Coordinates of C-alpha atoms in Angstrom, one line a residue:
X1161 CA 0.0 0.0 0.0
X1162 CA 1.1 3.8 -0.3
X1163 CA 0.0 6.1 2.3
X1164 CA 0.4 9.8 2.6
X1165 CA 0.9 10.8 6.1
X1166 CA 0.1 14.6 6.7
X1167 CA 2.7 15.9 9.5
X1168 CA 4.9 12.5 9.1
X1169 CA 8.0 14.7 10.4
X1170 CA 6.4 15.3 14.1
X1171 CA 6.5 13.4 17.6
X1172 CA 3.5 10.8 16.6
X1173 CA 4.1 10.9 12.6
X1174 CA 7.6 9.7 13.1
X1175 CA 6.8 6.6 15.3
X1176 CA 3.5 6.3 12.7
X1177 CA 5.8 6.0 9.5
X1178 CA 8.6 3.7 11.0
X1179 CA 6.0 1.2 12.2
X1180 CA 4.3 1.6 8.5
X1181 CA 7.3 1.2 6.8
X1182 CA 8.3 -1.6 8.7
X1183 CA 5.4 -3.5 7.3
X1184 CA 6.8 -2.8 3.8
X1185 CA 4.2 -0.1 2.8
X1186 CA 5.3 2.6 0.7
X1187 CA 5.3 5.6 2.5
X1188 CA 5.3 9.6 1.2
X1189 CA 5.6 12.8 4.3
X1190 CA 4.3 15.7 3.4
X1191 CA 5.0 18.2 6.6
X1192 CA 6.9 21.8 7.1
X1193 CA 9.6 20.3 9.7
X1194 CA 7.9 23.2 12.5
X1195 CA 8.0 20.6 15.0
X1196 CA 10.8 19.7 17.2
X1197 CA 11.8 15.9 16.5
X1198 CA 15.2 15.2 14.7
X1199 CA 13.5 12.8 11.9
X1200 CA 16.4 9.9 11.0
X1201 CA 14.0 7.4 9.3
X1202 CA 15.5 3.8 9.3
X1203 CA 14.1 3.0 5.7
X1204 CA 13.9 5.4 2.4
X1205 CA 10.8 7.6 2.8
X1206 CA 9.6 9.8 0.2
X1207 CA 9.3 13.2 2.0
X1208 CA 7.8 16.7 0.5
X1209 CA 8.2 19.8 2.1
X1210 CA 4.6 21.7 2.3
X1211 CA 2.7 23.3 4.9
X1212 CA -1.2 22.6 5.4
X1213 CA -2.5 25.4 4.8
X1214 CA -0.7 25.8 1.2
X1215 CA -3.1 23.7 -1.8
X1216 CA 0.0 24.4 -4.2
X1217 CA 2.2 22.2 -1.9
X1218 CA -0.4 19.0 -1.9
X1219 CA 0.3 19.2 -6.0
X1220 CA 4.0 18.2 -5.7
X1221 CA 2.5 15.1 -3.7
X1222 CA 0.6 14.0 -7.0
X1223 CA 4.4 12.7 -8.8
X1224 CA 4.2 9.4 -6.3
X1225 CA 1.5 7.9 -8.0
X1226 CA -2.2 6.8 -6.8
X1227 CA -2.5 7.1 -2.5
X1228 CA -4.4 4.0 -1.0
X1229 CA -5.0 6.2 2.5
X1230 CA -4.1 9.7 4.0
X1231 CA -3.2 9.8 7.9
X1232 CA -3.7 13.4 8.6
X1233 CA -1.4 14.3 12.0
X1234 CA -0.1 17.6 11.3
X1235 CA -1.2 20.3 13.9
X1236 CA -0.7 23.1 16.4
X1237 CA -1.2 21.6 19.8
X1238 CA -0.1 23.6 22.5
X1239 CA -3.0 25.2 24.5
X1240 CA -1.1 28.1 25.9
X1241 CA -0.1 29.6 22.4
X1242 CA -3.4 28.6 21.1
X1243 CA -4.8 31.4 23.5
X1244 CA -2.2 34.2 22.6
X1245 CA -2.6 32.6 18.7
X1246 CA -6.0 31.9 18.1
X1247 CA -6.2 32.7 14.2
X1248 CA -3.0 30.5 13.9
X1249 CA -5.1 28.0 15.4
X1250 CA -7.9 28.0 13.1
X1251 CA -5.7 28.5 10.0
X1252 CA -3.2 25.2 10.8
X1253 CA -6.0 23.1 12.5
X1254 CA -9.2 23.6 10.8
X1255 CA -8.2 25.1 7.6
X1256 CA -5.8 22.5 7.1
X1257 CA -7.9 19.9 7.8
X1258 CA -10.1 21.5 4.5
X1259 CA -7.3 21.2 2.4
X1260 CA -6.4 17.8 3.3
X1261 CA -9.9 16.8 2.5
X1262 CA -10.0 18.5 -1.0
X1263 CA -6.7 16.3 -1.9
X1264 CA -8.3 13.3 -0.6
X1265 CA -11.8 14.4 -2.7
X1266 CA -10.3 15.7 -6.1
X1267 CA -8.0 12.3 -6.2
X1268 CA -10.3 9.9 -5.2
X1269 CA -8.6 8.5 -2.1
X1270 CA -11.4 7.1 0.1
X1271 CA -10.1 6.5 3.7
X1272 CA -8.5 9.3 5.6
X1273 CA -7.4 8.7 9.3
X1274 CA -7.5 11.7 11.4
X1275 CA -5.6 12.6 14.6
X1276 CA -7.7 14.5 17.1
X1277 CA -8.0 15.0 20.5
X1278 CA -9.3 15.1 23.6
X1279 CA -9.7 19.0 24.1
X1280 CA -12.5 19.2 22.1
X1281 CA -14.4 17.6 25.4
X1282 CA -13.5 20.6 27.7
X1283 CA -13.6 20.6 31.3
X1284 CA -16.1 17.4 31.4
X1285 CA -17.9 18.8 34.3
X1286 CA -19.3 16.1 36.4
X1287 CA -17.9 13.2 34.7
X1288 CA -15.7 10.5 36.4
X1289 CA -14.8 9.1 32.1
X1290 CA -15.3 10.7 29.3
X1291 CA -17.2 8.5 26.4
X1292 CA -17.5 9.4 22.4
X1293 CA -21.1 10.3 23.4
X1294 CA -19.7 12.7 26.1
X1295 CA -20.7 17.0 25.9
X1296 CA -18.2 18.5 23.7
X1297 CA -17.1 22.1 24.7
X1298 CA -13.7 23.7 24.2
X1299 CA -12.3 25.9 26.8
X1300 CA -9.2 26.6 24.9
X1301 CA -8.7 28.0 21.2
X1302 CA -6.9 24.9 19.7
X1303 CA -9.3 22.5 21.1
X1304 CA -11.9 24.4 19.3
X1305 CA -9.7 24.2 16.1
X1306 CA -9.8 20.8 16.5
X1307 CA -13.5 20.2 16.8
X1308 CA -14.1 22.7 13.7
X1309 CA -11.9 20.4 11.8
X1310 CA -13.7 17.5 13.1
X1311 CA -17.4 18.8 12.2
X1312 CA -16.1 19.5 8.8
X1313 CA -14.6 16.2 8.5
X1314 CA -18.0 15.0 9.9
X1315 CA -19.9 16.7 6.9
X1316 CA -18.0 15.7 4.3
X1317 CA -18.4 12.2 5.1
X1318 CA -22.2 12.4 4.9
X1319 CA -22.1 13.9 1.4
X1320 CA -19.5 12.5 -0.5
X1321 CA -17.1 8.9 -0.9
X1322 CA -14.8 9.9 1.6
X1323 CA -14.6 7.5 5.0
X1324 CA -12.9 8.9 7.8
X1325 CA -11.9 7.7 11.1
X1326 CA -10.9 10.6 14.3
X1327 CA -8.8 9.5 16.8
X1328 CA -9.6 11.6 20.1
X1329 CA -5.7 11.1 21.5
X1330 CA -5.9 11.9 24.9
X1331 CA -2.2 12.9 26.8
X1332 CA 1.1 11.1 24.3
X1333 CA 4.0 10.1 26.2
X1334 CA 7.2 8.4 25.8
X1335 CA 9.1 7.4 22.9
X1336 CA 10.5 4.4 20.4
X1337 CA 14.0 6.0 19.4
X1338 CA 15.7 8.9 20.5
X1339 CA 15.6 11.1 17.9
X1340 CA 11.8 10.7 17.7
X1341 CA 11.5 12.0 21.2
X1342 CA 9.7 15.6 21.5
X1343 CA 12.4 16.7 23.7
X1344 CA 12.0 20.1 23.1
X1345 CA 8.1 20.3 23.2
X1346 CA 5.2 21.6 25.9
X1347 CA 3.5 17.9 26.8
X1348 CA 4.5 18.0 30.6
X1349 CA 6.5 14.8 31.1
X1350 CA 9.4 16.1 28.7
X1351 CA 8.8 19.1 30.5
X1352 CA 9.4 17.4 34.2
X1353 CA 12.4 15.3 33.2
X1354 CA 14.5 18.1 31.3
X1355 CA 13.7 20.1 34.1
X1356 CA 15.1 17.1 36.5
X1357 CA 18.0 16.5 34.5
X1358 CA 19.2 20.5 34.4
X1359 CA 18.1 20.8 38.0
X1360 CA 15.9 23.5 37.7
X1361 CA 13.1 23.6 38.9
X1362 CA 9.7 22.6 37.6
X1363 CA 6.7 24.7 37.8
X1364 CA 3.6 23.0 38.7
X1365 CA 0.5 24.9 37.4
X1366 CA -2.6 25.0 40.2
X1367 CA -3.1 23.1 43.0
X1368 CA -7.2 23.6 43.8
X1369 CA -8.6 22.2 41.5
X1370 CA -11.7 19.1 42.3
X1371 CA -9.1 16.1 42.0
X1372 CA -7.7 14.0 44.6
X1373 CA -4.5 16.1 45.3
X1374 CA -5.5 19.0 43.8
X1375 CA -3.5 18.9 41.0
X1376 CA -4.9 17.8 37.2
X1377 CA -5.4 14.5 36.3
X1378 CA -4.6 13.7 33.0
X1379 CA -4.8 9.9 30.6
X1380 CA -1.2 9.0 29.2
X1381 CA -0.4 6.6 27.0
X1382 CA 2.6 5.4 24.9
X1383 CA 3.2 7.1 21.3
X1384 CA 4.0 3.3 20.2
X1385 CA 0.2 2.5 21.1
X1386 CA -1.1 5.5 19.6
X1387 CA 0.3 4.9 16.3
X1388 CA -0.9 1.2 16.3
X1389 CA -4.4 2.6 16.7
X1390 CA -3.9 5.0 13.7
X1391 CA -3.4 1.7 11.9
X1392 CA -5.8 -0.4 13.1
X1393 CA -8.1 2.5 12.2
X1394 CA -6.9 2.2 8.5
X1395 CA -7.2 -1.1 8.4
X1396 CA -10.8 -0.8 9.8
X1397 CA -11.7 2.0 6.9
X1398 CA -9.9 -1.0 4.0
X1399 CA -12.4 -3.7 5.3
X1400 CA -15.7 -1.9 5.9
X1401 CA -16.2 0.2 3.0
X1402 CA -19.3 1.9 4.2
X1403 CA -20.2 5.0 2.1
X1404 CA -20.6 8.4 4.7
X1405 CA -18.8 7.4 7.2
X1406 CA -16.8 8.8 9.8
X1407 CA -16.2 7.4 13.3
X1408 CA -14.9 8.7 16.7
X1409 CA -12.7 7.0 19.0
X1410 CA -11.3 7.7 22.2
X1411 CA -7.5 7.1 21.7
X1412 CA -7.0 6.6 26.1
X1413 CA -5.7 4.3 28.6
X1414 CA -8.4 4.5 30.8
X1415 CA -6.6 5.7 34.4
X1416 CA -6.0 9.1 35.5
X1417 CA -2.8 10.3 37.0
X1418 CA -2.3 13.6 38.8
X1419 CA 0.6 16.0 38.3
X1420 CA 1.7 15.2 41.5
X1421 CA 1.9 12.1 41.0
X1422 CA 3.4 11.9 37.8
X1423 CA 6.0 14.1 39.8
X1424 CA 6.4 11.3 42.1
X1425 CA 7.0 8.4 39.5
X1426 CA 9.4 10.6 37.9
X1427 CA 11.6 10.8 41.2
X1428 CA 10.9 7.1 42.0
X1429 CA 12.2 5.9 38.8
X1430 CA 15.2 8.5 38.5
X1431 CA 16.5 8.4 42.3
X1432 CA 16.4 11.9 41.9
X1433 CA 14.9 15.0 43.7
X1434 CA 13.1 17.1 41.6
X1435 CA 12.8 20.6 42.2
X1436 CA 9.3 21.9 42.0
X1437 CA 7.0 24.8 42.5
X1438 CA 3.3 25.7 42.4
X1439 CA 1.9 28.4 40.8
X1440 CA -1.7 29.8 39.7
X1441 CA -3.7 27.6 37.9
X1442 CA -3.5 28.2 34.6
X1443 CA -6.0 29.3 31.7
X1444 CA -7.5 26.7 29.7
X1445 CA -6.7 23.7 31.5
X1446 CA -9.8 21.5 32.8
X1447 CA -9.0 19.4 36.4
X1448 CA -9.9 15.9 35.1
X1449 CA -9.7 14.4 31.7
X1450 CA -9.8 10.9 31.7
X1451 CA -11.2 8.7 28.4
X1452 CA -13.2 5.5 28.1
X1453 CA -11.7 3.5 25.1
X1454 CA -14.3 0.6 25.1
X1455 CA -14.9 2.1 21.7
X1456 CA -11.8 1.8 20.2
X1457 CA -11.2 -1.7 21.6
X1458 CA -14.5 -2.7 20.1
X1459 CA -14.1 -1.0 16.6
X1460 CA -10.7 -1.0 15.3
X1461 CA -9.6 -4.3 18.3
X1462 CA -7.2 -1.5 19.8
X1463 CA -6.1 -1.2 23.2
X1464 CA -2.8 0.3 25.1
X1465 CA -0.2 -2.0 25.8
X1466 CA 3.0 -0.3 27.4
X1467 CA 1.6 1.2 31.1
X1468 CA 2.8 4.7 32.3
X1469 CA 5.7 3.7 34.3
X1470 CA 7.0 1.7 31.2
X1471 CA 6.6 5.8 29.4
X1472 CA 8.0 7.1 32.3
X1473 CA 11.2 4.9 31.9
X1474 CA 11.8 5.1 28.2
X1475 CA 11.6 9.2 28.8
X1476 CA 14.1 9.2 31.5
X1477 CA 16.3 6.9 29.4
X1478 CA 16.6 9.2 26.8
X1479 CA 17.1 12.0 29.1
X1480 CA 20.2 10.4 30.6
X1481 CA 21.9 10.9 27.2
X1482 CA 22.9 14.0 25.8
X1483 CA 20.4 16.0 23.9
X1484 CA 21.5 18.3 20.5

């Protein structure tokens, strides 16, 4: 098979295209290298340079030949700049998403797998797990982005050929290789351990918020997992060909873990002290995000297999080595 995968370059494209190519499919990127992974593919990968929001940069892509599938990963994710970039927001995320679909439309490529997440759920009020079915309500710009990009995805599915699975990825965490680690990014484990290993010291954003310490509880799972399910869901879309579709899945483990907590595996598994602080609690972020994935493990046979201390260990690992 040949797949296109949108934002192959990233954190989760990376660890997506090595497993892909490692099952002999051919494999063409298309992303603009704006994340912060150092991309050292084991096999020959076709790669374009092109940004999202750019329809003359999805024509280079047409030279490879016929696509069987598009995985669409390529995003802005971090909630903070979302809120001080907002447009940007809408303009990578949603936007994007547009122009991914008019590729997928104009060359007849039926099955398009779709990365969300779970920001488009908000702050879940009242709700121990979060289901498919669950209230959707962003509190921050990019999970609003994300939810645009969904509903459009949504409508193009009920009026046209295309098939389309979202995966609702809730917190990603750990890593397959070094150089596919996010080393650099805002996800708050790489965040904890850089901070452990420089011995500075870690802020810790709010402390009084409804969870069991007061800290927010968050669903991690391993990258590895999270690309198998991006699979799985192609290989769901190849053998049910059902016109007008599009399916959500919660991409989750199931378990919350608090900040503090996280903070406390960290130094368990390290034998180190981390230096820590607390600070106000800060805009955007909901106390308690935890997914049900019966879904997923019901639709696509998916279900996380590497536990958070098994993440927690391969991070620290490559934080014990030095980092470009």
């Amino acid at each position: 098979m040949r797949y296109l995968v949108v934002g192959g370059a990233g954190y989760l494209g990376s660890h997506l295209v090595e497993k892909l190519s490692s099952e002999n499919h051919e494999i063409v990127v298309f992303d603009n290298h704006s994340g912060n992974v150092r991309t050292l593919y084991k096999q020959p990968i076709s790669f374009i340079h092109g940004d999202v929001r750019n329809n003359e940069d999805f024509l280079r892509l047409d030279k490879y030949g016929k696509y069987d599938g598009v995985f669409h990963l390529a995003a802005k994710k971090s909630v903070p700049e979302s809120i001080e970039k907002p447009d940007l927001y809408l303009d990578v995320n949603s936007t994007g998403m547009t122009n991914v679909i008019s590729f997928c439309l104009e060359r007849g490529i039926q099955n398009l797998v779709s990365t969300s997440t779970a920001a488009v759920y908000g702050h879940a009020d009242g709700l121990s797990v979060i289901t498919e079915n669950s209230p959707v309500s962003p509190i921050n710009p990019y999970g609003l982005s994300k939810l645009l990009a969904e509903d459009e995805l949504n409508r193009i599915c009920n009026s046209t050929f295309l098939n389309a699975v979202s995966l609702r990825t809730f917190n990603i965490i750990g890593t397959g290789r070094e150089d596919f680690f996010d080393s650099r990014g805002e996800n708050v484990l790489p965040m904890i351990v850089q901070k452990l290993k420089k011995s500075e010291t870690f802020t810790l954003f709010g402390k009084n918020y409804d969870t069991k310490d007061g800290t927010c509880v968050r669903d991690y799972l391993n990258v590895k997992d999270v690309a198998d399910a991006h699979i799985l869901a192609m290989m769901y879309l190849e053998l049910n060909l059902n016109l007008n579709s599009h399916q959500i899945l919660n991409i989750s483990s199931g378990t919350g873990v608090s900040i503090f907590e996280l903070i406390s595996k960290v130094e368990k598994f390290s034998g180190k002290k981390l230096n820590w602080c607390y600070s106000e609690n800060r805009p955007g972020d909901p106390a308690s995000v935890i997914g049900d994935n019966t879904a997923a493990k019901n639709v696509i046979g998916w279900k996380p297999l590497v536990n958070i201390d098994e993440s927690i260990k391969e991070s620290l690992g490559i934080f014990e080595k030095p980092m470009n």
